[in-house]
Coordinates of C-alpha atoms in Angstrom, one line a residue:
Chain A
M1007 CA 84.1 84.2 68.8
S1008 CA 86.5 82.0 70.7
K1009 CA 86.2 81.7 74.4
A1010 CA 89.0 83.3 76.5
I1011 CA 87.6 82.3 79.9
T1012 CA 85.0 79.7 80.8
F1013 CA 83.6 79.0 84.2
S1014 CA 81.5 76.0 84.2
K1015 CA 79.5 75.0 87.3
V1016 CA 82.2 76.3 89.6
T1017 CA 81.5 75.8 93.3
Q1018 CA 84.1 76.9 95.9
S1019 CA 83.8 76.3 99.6
F1020 CA 86.4 76.9 102.4
E1021 CA 86.8 74.8 105.4
R1022 CA 87.0 76.9 108.6
R1023 CA 88.7 75.2 111.5
G1024 CA 86.2 73.4 113.5
Q1025 CA 83.3 75.1 111.8
T1026 CA 81.0 74.4 109.0
S1027 CA 82.4 75.2 105.6
I1028 CA 81.8 78.5 104.0
Q1029 CA 80.5 78.6 100.5
A1030 CA 82.1 81.4 98.5
L1031 CA 80.8 80.6 95.0
D1032 CA 77.8 78.5 94.1
D1033 CA 77.4 76.8 90.7
L1034 CA 78.9 79.7 88.8
S1035 CA 78.9 79.5 85.0
F1036 CA 79.8 82.2 82.5
E1037 CA 81.9 82.7 79.4
I1038 CA 84.1 85.6 78.3
G1039 CA 85.1 86.0 74.7
A1040 CA 88.5 86.9 73.4
R1041 CA 89.3 90.6 73.7
E1042 CA 86.0 91.2 75.5
F1043 CA 85.9 93.6 78.5
V1044 CA 83.7 92.1 81.2
S1045 CA 83.1 93.5 84.6
V1046 CA 82.1 91.5 87.6
L1047 CA 79.9 93.7 89.8
G1048 CA 78.6 92.9 93.2
P1049 CA 78.6 93.7 96.9
S1050 CA 81.2 92.6 99.4
G1051 CA 81.1 88.9 100.0
C1052 CA 80.1 87.8 96.5
G1053 CA 83.3 85.9 96.1
K1054 CA 85.1 88.3 93.8
S1055 CA 88.5 87.7 95.3
T1056 CA 87.9 83.9 95.1
L1057 CA 87.0 84.3 91.5
L1058 CA 90.3 86.1 90.9
Q1059 CA 92.4 83.5 92.7
L1060 CA 90.6 80.7 90.8
L1061 CA 91.2 82.3 87.5
S1062 CA 94.9 83.0 88.2
G1063 CA 95.4 79.4 89.2
L1064 CA 96.3 80.1 92.8
L1065 CA 93.2 78.1 94.0
M1066 CA 91.6 75.0 92.7
P1067 CA 87.7 74.9 92.7
S1068 CA 85.9 72.5 94.9
H1069 CA 83.7 71.5 92.0
G1070 CA 83.4 72.5 88.3
T1071 CA 86.1 73.6 85.9
I1072 CA 87.7 76.8 84.8
S1073 CA 89.3 77.1 81.3
V1074 CA 91.5 79.7 79.8
N1075 CA 91.9 79.7 76.1
D1076 CA 90.1 76.3 76.1
Q1077 CA 92.7 74.8 78.4
K1078 CA 91.7 73.7 81.9
V1079 CA 93.3 75.9 84.6
T1080 CA 95.5 73.6 86.7
G1081 CA 98.0 76.2 88.1
P1082 CA 99.4 79.7 87.5
R1083 CA 99.9 80.6 83.9
D1084 CA 101.8 83.3 82.0
D1085 CA 98.9 84.3 79.8
V1086 CA 97.1 85.9 82.8
G1087 CA 98.3 89.3 84.1
I1088 CA 97.0 90.7 87.4
V1089 CA 96.4 94.2 88.6
F1090 CA 95.6 94.4 92.3
Q1091 CA 93.5 96.9 94.3
K1092 CA 96.7 98.5 95.7
P1093 CA 99.6 99.1 93.4
T1094 CA 101.9 96.9 95.5
L1095 CA 105.1 98.2 93.9
L1096 CA 108.5 97.4 95.3
P1097 CA 110.0 100.6 96.8
W1098 CA 113.6 99.4 96.4
F1099 CA 113.3 99.4 92.6
D1100 CA 112.7 102.5 90.4
V1101 CA 109.7 102.7 88.1
V1102 CA 111.2 100.7 85.2
G1103 CA 112.6 98.2 87.6
N1104 CA 109.1 97.5 88.9
V1105 CA 107.8 97.0 85.4
T1106 CA 110.5 94.5 84.6
F1107 CA 110.2 92.8 88.0
P1108 CA 108.2 89.8 86.7
I1109 CA 111.0 88.8 84.4
R1110 CA 113.6 88.9 87.1
H1111 CA 111.4 87.3 89.6
K1112 CA 111.0 84.3 87.3
G1113 CA 114.8 84.0 87.3
L1114 CA 115.1 85.3 83.7
S1115 CA 117.5 88.0 82.6
V1116 CA 116.3 91.4 81.5
T1117 CA 117.4 91.6 77.9
S1118 CA 117.6 94.9 76.0
E1119 CA 114.4 93.7 74.2
I1120 CA 112.7 93.5 77.6
Q1121 CA 114.0 96.9 78.5
D1122 CA 112.6 98.4 75.3
R1123 CA 109.3 96.7 76.0
A1124 CA 109.1 98.1 79.5
Q1125 CA 109.9 101.6 78.1
E1126 CA 107.2 101.2 75.5
L1127 CA 104.7 100.1 78.1
L1128 CA 105.6 103.1 80.3
E1129 CA 105.0 105.3 77.3
L1130 CA 101.6 103.6 76.8
V1131 CA 100.5 104.3 80.4
G1132 CA 101.8 107.9 80.2
L1133 CA 104.9 107.6 82.4
K1134 CA 107.7 107.8 79.9
E1135 CA 109.5 110.6 81.7
F1136 CA 109.2 108.8 85.1
S1137 CA 111.0 105.6 84.3
A1138 CA 114.0 106.3 86.6
R1139 CA 112.0 107.7 89.5
R1140 CA 111.5 106.2 92.8
V1141 CA 108.1 104.7 93.1
D1142 CA 107.3 106.5 96.4
E1143 CA 107.6 109.8 94.6
L1144 CA 104.6 108.9 92.4
S1145 CA 101.0 109.6 93.2
G1146 CA 98.5 106.8 93.8
G1147 CA 97.1 107.0 90.2
M1148 CA 100.6 107.0 88.7
Q1149 CA 101.6 104.0 90.9
Q1150 CA 98.6 102.1 89.6
R1151 CA 99.7 102.9 86.0
V1152 CA 103.0 101.3 86.8
S1153 CA 101.3 98.2 88.1
I1154 CA 99.2 98.1 84.9
A1155 CA 102.5 98.3 82.9
R1156 CA 103.9 95.5 85.1
A1157 CA 100.9 93.3 84.4
L1158 CA 101.3 93.8 80.7
L1159 CA 105.0 93.0 80.6
L1160 CA 104.6 89.3 79.8
D1161 CA 102.1 90.2 77.1
P1162 CA 99.2 88.2 78.7
D1163 CA 96.1 87.5 76.7
I1164 CA 94.0 88.1 79.8
L1165 CA 94.2 91.0 82.3
L1166 CA 92.6 90.4 85.7
M1167 CA 91.8 93.7 87.5
D1168 CA 90.7 93.5 91.1
E1169 CA 89.0 96.8 92.0
P1170 CA 92.1 98.5 90.7
F1171 CA 90.9 102.1 91.1
S1172 CA 88.9 101.7 94.4
A1173 CA 91.8 103.0 96.5
L1174 CA 92.1 106.2 94.4
D1175 CA 90.3 109.5 95.1
A1176 CA 87.2 110.1 93.0
L1177 CA 88.7 112.5 90.4
T1178 CA 91.8 110.3 89.8
R1179 CA 89.4 107.4 89.6
D1180 CA 87.5 108.9 86.7
E1181 CA 90.7 109.9 85.0
M1182 CA 92.0 106.4 85.3
S1183 CA 88.8 104.9 83.8
F1184 CA 89.3 106.9 80.6
E1185 CA 93.1 106.0 80.7
L1186 CA 92.2 102.3 80.9
L1187 CA 89.9 102.6 78.0
R1188 CA 92.7 104.2 76.0
I1189 CA 95.2 101.6 77.0
W1190 CA 92.7 98.8 76.2
S1191 CA 92.1 100.2 72.8
A1192 CA 95.9 100.1 72.1
K1193 CA 96.4 96.6 73.6
K1194 CA 93.3 94.6 73.0
K1195 CA 93.3 92.2 75.9
T1196 CA 90.5 90.1 77.4
V1197 CA 89.8 92.0 80.6
L1198 CA 88.0 90.7 83.7
F1199 CA 87.4 93.8 85.8
I1200 CA 86.2 93.3 89.3
T1201 CA 84.4 96.4 90.8
H1202 CA 82.0 97.7 93.3
S1203 CA 81.1 100.7 91.2
I1204 CA 78.1 100.6 88.8
P1205 CA 79.1 103.7 86.7
E1206 CA 82.7 102.3 86.4
A1207 CA 81.4 99.0 85.2
L1208 CA 78.9 100.6 82.7
L1209 CA 81.5 103.0 81.3
L1210 CA 84.2 100.4 80.8
S1211 CA 82.6 97.1 79.9
D1212 CA 81.1 95.3 77.0
R1213 CA 79.2 93.2 79.4
I1214 CA 78.5 93.2 83.1
I1215 CA 78.1 90.1 85.3
V1216 CA 76.1 91.1 88.4
M1217 CA 76.7 88.8 91.3
T1218 CA 74.8 88.1 94.5
P1219 CA 76.6 87.6 97.8
R1220 CA 77.0 84.6 100.1
P1221 CA 77.3 82.4 98.2
G1222 CA 78.3 84.2 95.0
R1223 CA 76.0 83.4 92.1
V1224 CA 75.4 85.1 88.8
M1225 CA 72.3 87.2 89.3
E1226 CA 72.1 88.9 85.9
E1227 CA 74.2 89.6 82.8
I1228 CA 73.9 93.0 81.2
N1229 CA 75.2 94.1 77.8
C1230 CA 76.4 97.6 77.7
P1231 CA 75.0 99.1 74.5
F1232 CA 77.1 102.2 74.3
Q1233 CA 79.3 102.7 71.3
R1234 CA 83.1 102.7 71.5
P1235 CA 85.2 104.7 71.8
R1236 CA 83.5 105.9 75.0
S1237 CA 83.9 109.3 76.4
Q1238 CA 82.4 111.9 78.8
E1239 CA 79.3 111.8 76.6
T1240 CA 78.7 108.1 77.3
L1241 CA 78.0 109.1 80.9
G1242 CA 75.2 111.5 79.7
D1243 CA 73.5 108.8 77.5
P1244 CA 70.0 108.3 78.9
R1245 CA 70.4 104.5 78.7
F1246 CA 73.4 104.9 81.1
A1247 CA 71.2 106.3 83.8
E1248 CA 68.5 103.7 83.0
L1249 CA 70.9 100.7 83.3
S1250 CA 72.5 102.2 86.3
N1251 CA 69.2 102.4 88.1
H1252 CA 68.2 99.0 87.0
I1253 CA 71.4 97.4 88.4
R1254 CA 71.2 99.3 91.6
G1255 CA 67.5 98.3 92.0
S1256 CA 68.1 94.6 91.5
L1257 CA 71.2 94.7 93.9
L1258 CA 69.1 96.4 96.6
K1259 CA 66.2 94.1 96.1
D1260 CA 68.4 91.1 96.4
N1261 CA 70.1 92.6 99.5
A1262 CA 66.6 93.0 101.1
N1263 CA 66.0 89.2 100.6
Q1264 CA 69.3 88.2 102.1
P1265 CA 69.2 86.8 105.7
Q1266 CA 71.3 89.1 107.8
Chain B
M1317 CA 117.2 136.7 113.2
T1318 CA 117.3 138.1 116.7
L1319 CA 120.0 137.2 119.2
S1320 CA 117.7 135.1 121.4
K1321 CA 116.6 133.1 118.3
Q1322 CA 120.2 132.5 117.4
L1323 CA 120.9 131.4 120.9
F1324 CA 118.0 128.9 120.7
A1325 CA 119.3 127.6 117.4
L1326 CA 122.8 127.1 118.8
T1327 CA 121.4 125.3 121.9
E1328 CA 119.4 123.0 119.7
R1329 CA 122.4 122.2 117.5
F1330 CA 124.9 121.5 120.3
G1331 CA 122.3 120.3 122.9
A1332 CA 124.2 117.1 123.8
L1333 CA 127.5 118.9 124.2
I1334 CA 126.0 121.6 126.4
S1335 CA 124.2 119.3 128.7
L1336 CA 127.2 116.9 129.0
S1337 CA 129.5 119.8 129.9
L1338 CA 127.0 120.9 132.5
V1339 CA 126.9 117.5 134.1
L1340 CA 130.7 117.3 134.2
L1341 CA 130.9 120.8 135.7
L1342 CA 128.3 120.0 138.4
W1343 CA 130.2 116.7 139.1
E1344 CA 133.6 118.5 139.5
V1345 CA 132.1 121.3 141.7
G1346 CA 130.0 118.9 143.7
V1347 CA 132.9 116.5 144.5
S1348 CA 135.1 119.4 145.8
L1349 CA 132.2 121.1 147.6
F1350 CA 131.1 118.1 149.6
N1351 CA 134.7 116.8 150.1
I1352 CA 133.9 113.4 148.6
P1353 CA 137.1 111.2 148.7
T1354 CA 138.5 110.3 145.3
Y1355 CA 138.3 106.5 146.0
V1356 CA 134.6 106.9 146.3
L1357 CA 133.9 109.3 143.4
P1358 CA 136.8 111.0 141.6
P1359 CA 136.1 114.3 139.9
P1360 CA 136.2 114.5 136.1
S1361 CA 139.7 116.1 136.3
D1362 CA 141.0 113.0 138.0
V1363 CA 139.4 110.8 135.4
F1364 CA 141.1 112.7 132.6
A1365 CA 144.4 112.4 134.5
A1366 CA 143.8 108.6 134.8
A1367 CA 143.2 108.4 131.1
T1368 CA 146.7 109.8 130.4
G1369 CA 148.2 108.0 133.4
I1370 CA 148.1 104.7 131.5
A1371 CA 150.1 104.3 128.3
F1372 CA 148.2 104.6 125.0
G1373 CA 149.4 101.2 124.0
Q1374 CA 147.8 99.7 127.1
W1375 CA 144.5 101.4 126.4
F1376 CA 144.7 100.2 122.8
S1377 CA 145.3 96.6 123.7
H1378 CA 142.5 96.5 126.3
S1379 CA 140.1 98.2 123.9
A1380 CA 141.1 95.9 121.0
A1381 CA 140.5 92.8 123.2
T1382 CA 137.0 94.0 124.1
L1383 CA 136.2 95.2 120.5
K1384 CA 137.2 91.9 119.1
V1385 CA 134.6 90.1 121.3
V1386 CA 132.0 92.8 120.6
L1387 CA 132.3 92.6 116.8
A1388 CA 132.6 88.8 116.7
G1389 CA 129.5 88.5 118.9
F1390 CA 127.6 91.0 116.8
F1391 CA 128.6 89.2 113.6
A1392 CA 127.6 85.8 115.0
A1393 CA 124.3 87.1 116.3
T1394 CA 123.5 88.6 112.8
C1395 CA 124.6 85.5 110.9
V1396 CA 122.6 83.2 113.1
S1397 CA 119.5 85.3 113.7
I1398 CA 118.5 86.1 110.2
P1399 CA 118.5 82.5 108.9
L1400 CA 116.7 81.5 112.1
A1401 CA 114.0 84.1 111.5
V1402 CA 113.7 82.8 107.9
A1403 CA 113.2 79.3 109.3
I1404 CA 110.7 80.4 111.9
S1405 CA 108.6 82.3 109.3
S1406 CA 108.8 79.5 106.8
S1407 CA 106.1 77.3 108.4
R1408 CA 104.0 77.1 111.5
M1409 CA 105.7 73.8 112.4
A1410 CA 109.2 75.3 112.3
S1411 CA 108.0 78.2 114.4
S1412 CA 106.5 75.9 117.0
L1413 CA 109.7 73.9 117.1
I1414 CA 112.2 76.7 117.3
M1415 CA 110.4 79.5 119.2
P1416 CA 110.1 77.7 122.6
V1417 CA 113.8 77.0 122.6
L1418 CA 114.7 80.6 121.8
I1419 CA 112.3 81.9 124.5
A1420 CA 113.8 79.4 127.0
I1421 CA 117.3 80.7 126.1
K1422 CA 116.1 84.3 126.4
A1423 CA 114.5 83.6 129.8
T1424 CA 117.8 82.3 131.2
P1425 CA 119.8 85.1 132.9
V1426 CA 122.9 85.1 130.8
V1427 CA 125.0 86.5 133.7
A1428 CA 124.1 83.3 135.6
V1429 CA 125.0 81.0 132.7
A1430 CA 128.3 82.9 131.9
P1431 CA 130.4 81.0 134.6
I1432 CA 129.0 77.7 133.3
I1433 CA 129.9 78.6 129.7
I1434 CA 133.5 79.5 130.8
V1435 CA 133.8 76.2 132.6
V1436 CA 132.5 74.3 129.6
L1437 CA 134.4 76.1 126.8
G1438 CA 137.5 77.1 128.8
T1439 CA 139.3 80.4 128.6
G1440 CA 140.0 82.3 125.3
D1441 CA 137.7 84.5 123.3
M1442 CA 135.2 81.7 122.3
P1443 CA 133.2 81.7 125.6
R1444 CA 133.0 85.5 125.7
V1445 CA 131.8 85.6 122.1
L1446 CA 129.1 83.1 123.0
I1447 CA 128.0 85.1 126.0
T1448 CA 127.9 88.2 123.8
F1449 CA 125.9 86.3 121.2
L1450 CA 123.4 85.0 123.7
I1451 CA 122.7 88.5 125.0
A1452 CA 122.3 90.1 121.5
F1453 CA 120.6 87.6 119.2
F1454 CA 117.1 87.6 120.4
P1455 CA 116.0 91.1 119.3
I1456 CA 117.3 90.4 115.8
V1457 CA 115.4 87.2 115.5
V1458 CA 112.1 88.7 116.8
S1459 CA 112.3 91.8 114.6
A1460 CA 113.4 89.9 111.5
T1461 CA 110.5 87.4 112.0
T1462 CA 108.0 90.3 112.3
G1463 CA 109.5 91.9 109.2
L1464 CA 109.4 88.7 107.1
A1465 CA 105.6 88.4 107.7
L1466 CA 105.0 91.9 106.5
A1467 CA 105.1 91.5 102.7
P1468 CA 101.7 92.4 101.2
P1469 CA 99.7 89.3 100.4
E1470 CA 99.1 90.7 96.9
L1471 CA 102.8 90.5 96.2
I1472 CA 102.9 86.9 97.4
S1473 CA 100.0 86.1 95.1
L1474 CA 101.9 87.9 92.3
S1475 CA 105.0 85.8 93.0
K1476 CA 103.0 82.6 93.0
S1477 CA 101.2 83.5 89.8
L1478 CA 104.6 84.0 88.2
K1479 CA 105.5 80.5 89.4
A1480 CA 108.6 81.9 91.1
S1481 CA 110.5 79.6 93.5
G1482 CA 110.2 79.9 97.3
W1483 CA 113.8 81.2 97.4
R1484 CA 113.0 83.9 94.9
E1485 CA 109.9 84.9 96.9
L1486 CA 112.1 85.2 100.0
W1487 CA 115.0 87.0 98.3
D1488 CA 113.0 89.4 96.0
I1489 CA 110.0 90.2 98.3
R1490 CA 110.1 88.9 101.9
L1491 CA 113.6 89.8 102.9
P1492 CA 113.6 93.4 101.4
Y1493 CA 110.3 94.0 103.2
A1494 CA 112.0 92.9 106.4
V1495 CA 115.0 95.2 106.0
P1496 CA 113.7 98.1 108.1
H1497 CA 112.8 95.6 110.9
I1498 CA 116.1 93.7 110.7
F1499 CA 117.9 97.0 111.1
S1500 CA 115.9 98.0 114.1
G1501 CA 116.8 94.7 115.6
L1502 CA 120.5 95.2 114.7
K1503 CA 120.4 98.6 116.4
V1504 CA 119.1 97.2 119.6
A1505 CA 121.7 94.4 119.4
S1506 CA 124.5 96.8 118.7
T1507 CA 124.2 98.2 122.2
L1508 CA 123.6 94.8 123.8
V1509 CA 126.8 93.3 122.4
V1510 CA 129.0 95.7 124.5
T1511 CA 127.1 94.6 127.6
G1512 CA 127.7 91.0 126.6
A1513 CA 131.4 91.5 126.1
V1514 CA 131.8 93.1 129.5
V1515 CA 129.8 90.3 131.2
G1516 CA 132.1 87.8 129.6
E1517 CA 135.2 89.7 130.8
F1518 CA 133.8 90.0 134.3
V1519 CA 133.7 86.2 134.5
A1520 CA 137.0 85.3 133.0
A1521 CA 139.5 87.5 131.2
E1522 CA 143.1 88.8 131.5
R1523 CA 142.6 91.8 129.2
G1524 CA 139.8 94.1 128.0
L1525 CA 138.0 97.1 129.3
G1526 CA 135.6 95.0 131.5
Y1527 CA 138.5 93.3 133.0
L1528 CA 140.2 96.7 133.6
V1529 CA 137.0 97.9 135.4
L1530 CA 137.2 95.0 137.8
F1531 CA 141.0 95.3 138.3
S1532 CA 141.0 99.0 138.9
T1533 CA 138.0 99.1 141.3
S1534 CA 139.6 96.4 143.3
N1535 CA 142.5 98.8 143.8
F1536 CA 140.2 101.7 144.6
D1537 CA 141.3 103.3 141.3
V1538 CA 137.7 104.4 140.4
A1539 CA 139.0 107.1 138.0
T1540 CA 140.4 104.4 135.7
A1541 CA 137.1 102.5 135.8
F1542 CA 135.4 105.7 134.7
V1543 CA 137.7 106.0 131.7
C1544 CA 136.8 102.4 130.8
L1545 CA 133.2 103.2 131.1
G1546 CA 133.5 106.2 128.9
L1547 CA 135.3 104.1 126.2
L1548 CA 132.6 101.4 126.4
V1549 CA 129.8 104.0 126.0
G1550 CA 131.8 105.4 123.0
F1551 CA 132.0 102.0 121.4
S1552 CA 128.3 101.3 121.9
L1553 CA 127.4 104.6 120.3
L1554 CA 129.9 104.1 117.4
L1555 CA 128.5 100.7 116.6
F1556 CA 124.9 102.0 116.8
S1557 CA 125.7 104.8 114.4
C1558 CA 127.6 102.4 112.1
V1559 CA 124.4 100.3 111.8
G1560 CA 122.4 103.4 110.9
T1561 CA 125.0 104.4 108.3
V1562 CA 125.0 101.0 106.7
Q1563 CA 121.2 101.1 106.4
A1564 CA 121.2 104.6 105.0
R1565 CA 123.9 103.7 102.4
L1566 CA 122.8 100.3 101.3
F1567 CA 119.0 100.5 101.8
P1568 CA 118.0 104.2 101.6
W1569 CA 114.5 103.3 100.5
S1570 CA 114.0 101.5 103.8
L1571 CA 114.1 104.7 105.9
P1572 CA 111.1 106.9 106.5
K1573 CA 111.0 109.7 103.9
D1574 CA 111.8 112.6 106.2
A1575 CA 114.9 110.8 107.7
T1576 CA 116.6 110.6 104.3
G1577 CA 116.0 114.3 103.8

């Protein structure tokens, strides 16, 4: 399997004015295969947002290299789409205008082909009838669907998702997890999914990278053995509870060893 | 609906009209009751008489002279302040270079500078427009600068990840996010420009409502001064509501949801 994302010995530290530098990531190495769904799971302060910025080319690592599709990341690239924690839609555009925003923002014109593509993506995320609506008329879950469609517009190979459902209420969150599985089965992308939630990571991923905080390191990699397509029944699988307990246990144990 | 409820609804609807009429009535009655001389405080009936005492053409020409300065000052303040705000928010260095100058200008009492401006720039509309501009530009700069910093960092990340130019980031994301703030600055400025124009006319003018206030009060014609005052208040309110209308028409999304109905 070819490698979509490679982190090799990545260290990232930030200079704080007049203070000692803060190390966000320490000697981080992992690989993600093409069309693999991998979650990065860890407590606050494990450098998840740094990871995202590095991968999207907005930040250069202090040491080590990051490669996407076997090319070293030296800046932002079109083959990486991002979904943020908050939908961050533009209230002055309607739904379809938000989906086509990346094209216009790059200074390109929205051709009828792009329009069709946007409509097709809206249908995929279940918002076909809402394309002409104002975005502030939509619920939080629907807004996040729009932002997923926006991230898919340039047809990236890789989708970065930064705790995309953490701002939603619990019920919508569950619903969106299954929706994401459905969308992913239709558009097989490599997904790097950043989350705080153990059940979310287990339900969605092929593999989970568990990270330790301050500085962020890989603590453990876990393969999710559940068959796809996953459903409500996956949650009832005895291995689900087992793995969930195992991850929670190791995160708690690590937390107890952390200097406060 | 009961009668009392209907009465309440009517009072709410025409609140401004009712309270204004009450003030005028008290004024009229008070002046005659306490025998206040007209050259100190004329009753509203005298003010209305004064309004019709001067030919419409005269009122029009004085109002037009003032309005010209008001609108030119407002236009200048808008055109200078927004690019200035963009420059200030573009970098910390630009901000530290520009802000002190602006604050120094703002700290200077414009009324005290006005005579100097007239001496330097001479008579004509130009010095009055400058005075108006100086009084009105600051709130627009401050609110636009605040607004330009409000775009969510995620959208700025998105913009950078799309390799968009700085201009596109400004035009597509930062400026629209600043629109509600720019308009609140414009609303404050819209009432200040009338003050500015009058200050300019107090210092040097041969026409205009501010000039007419000075001229008529020096002749103890307080009634005419009150008519001017009424017109100035009217222009202020008109300009204020125009700004609101422009915002509602061009940028309906920038208003709070309940306000758009």
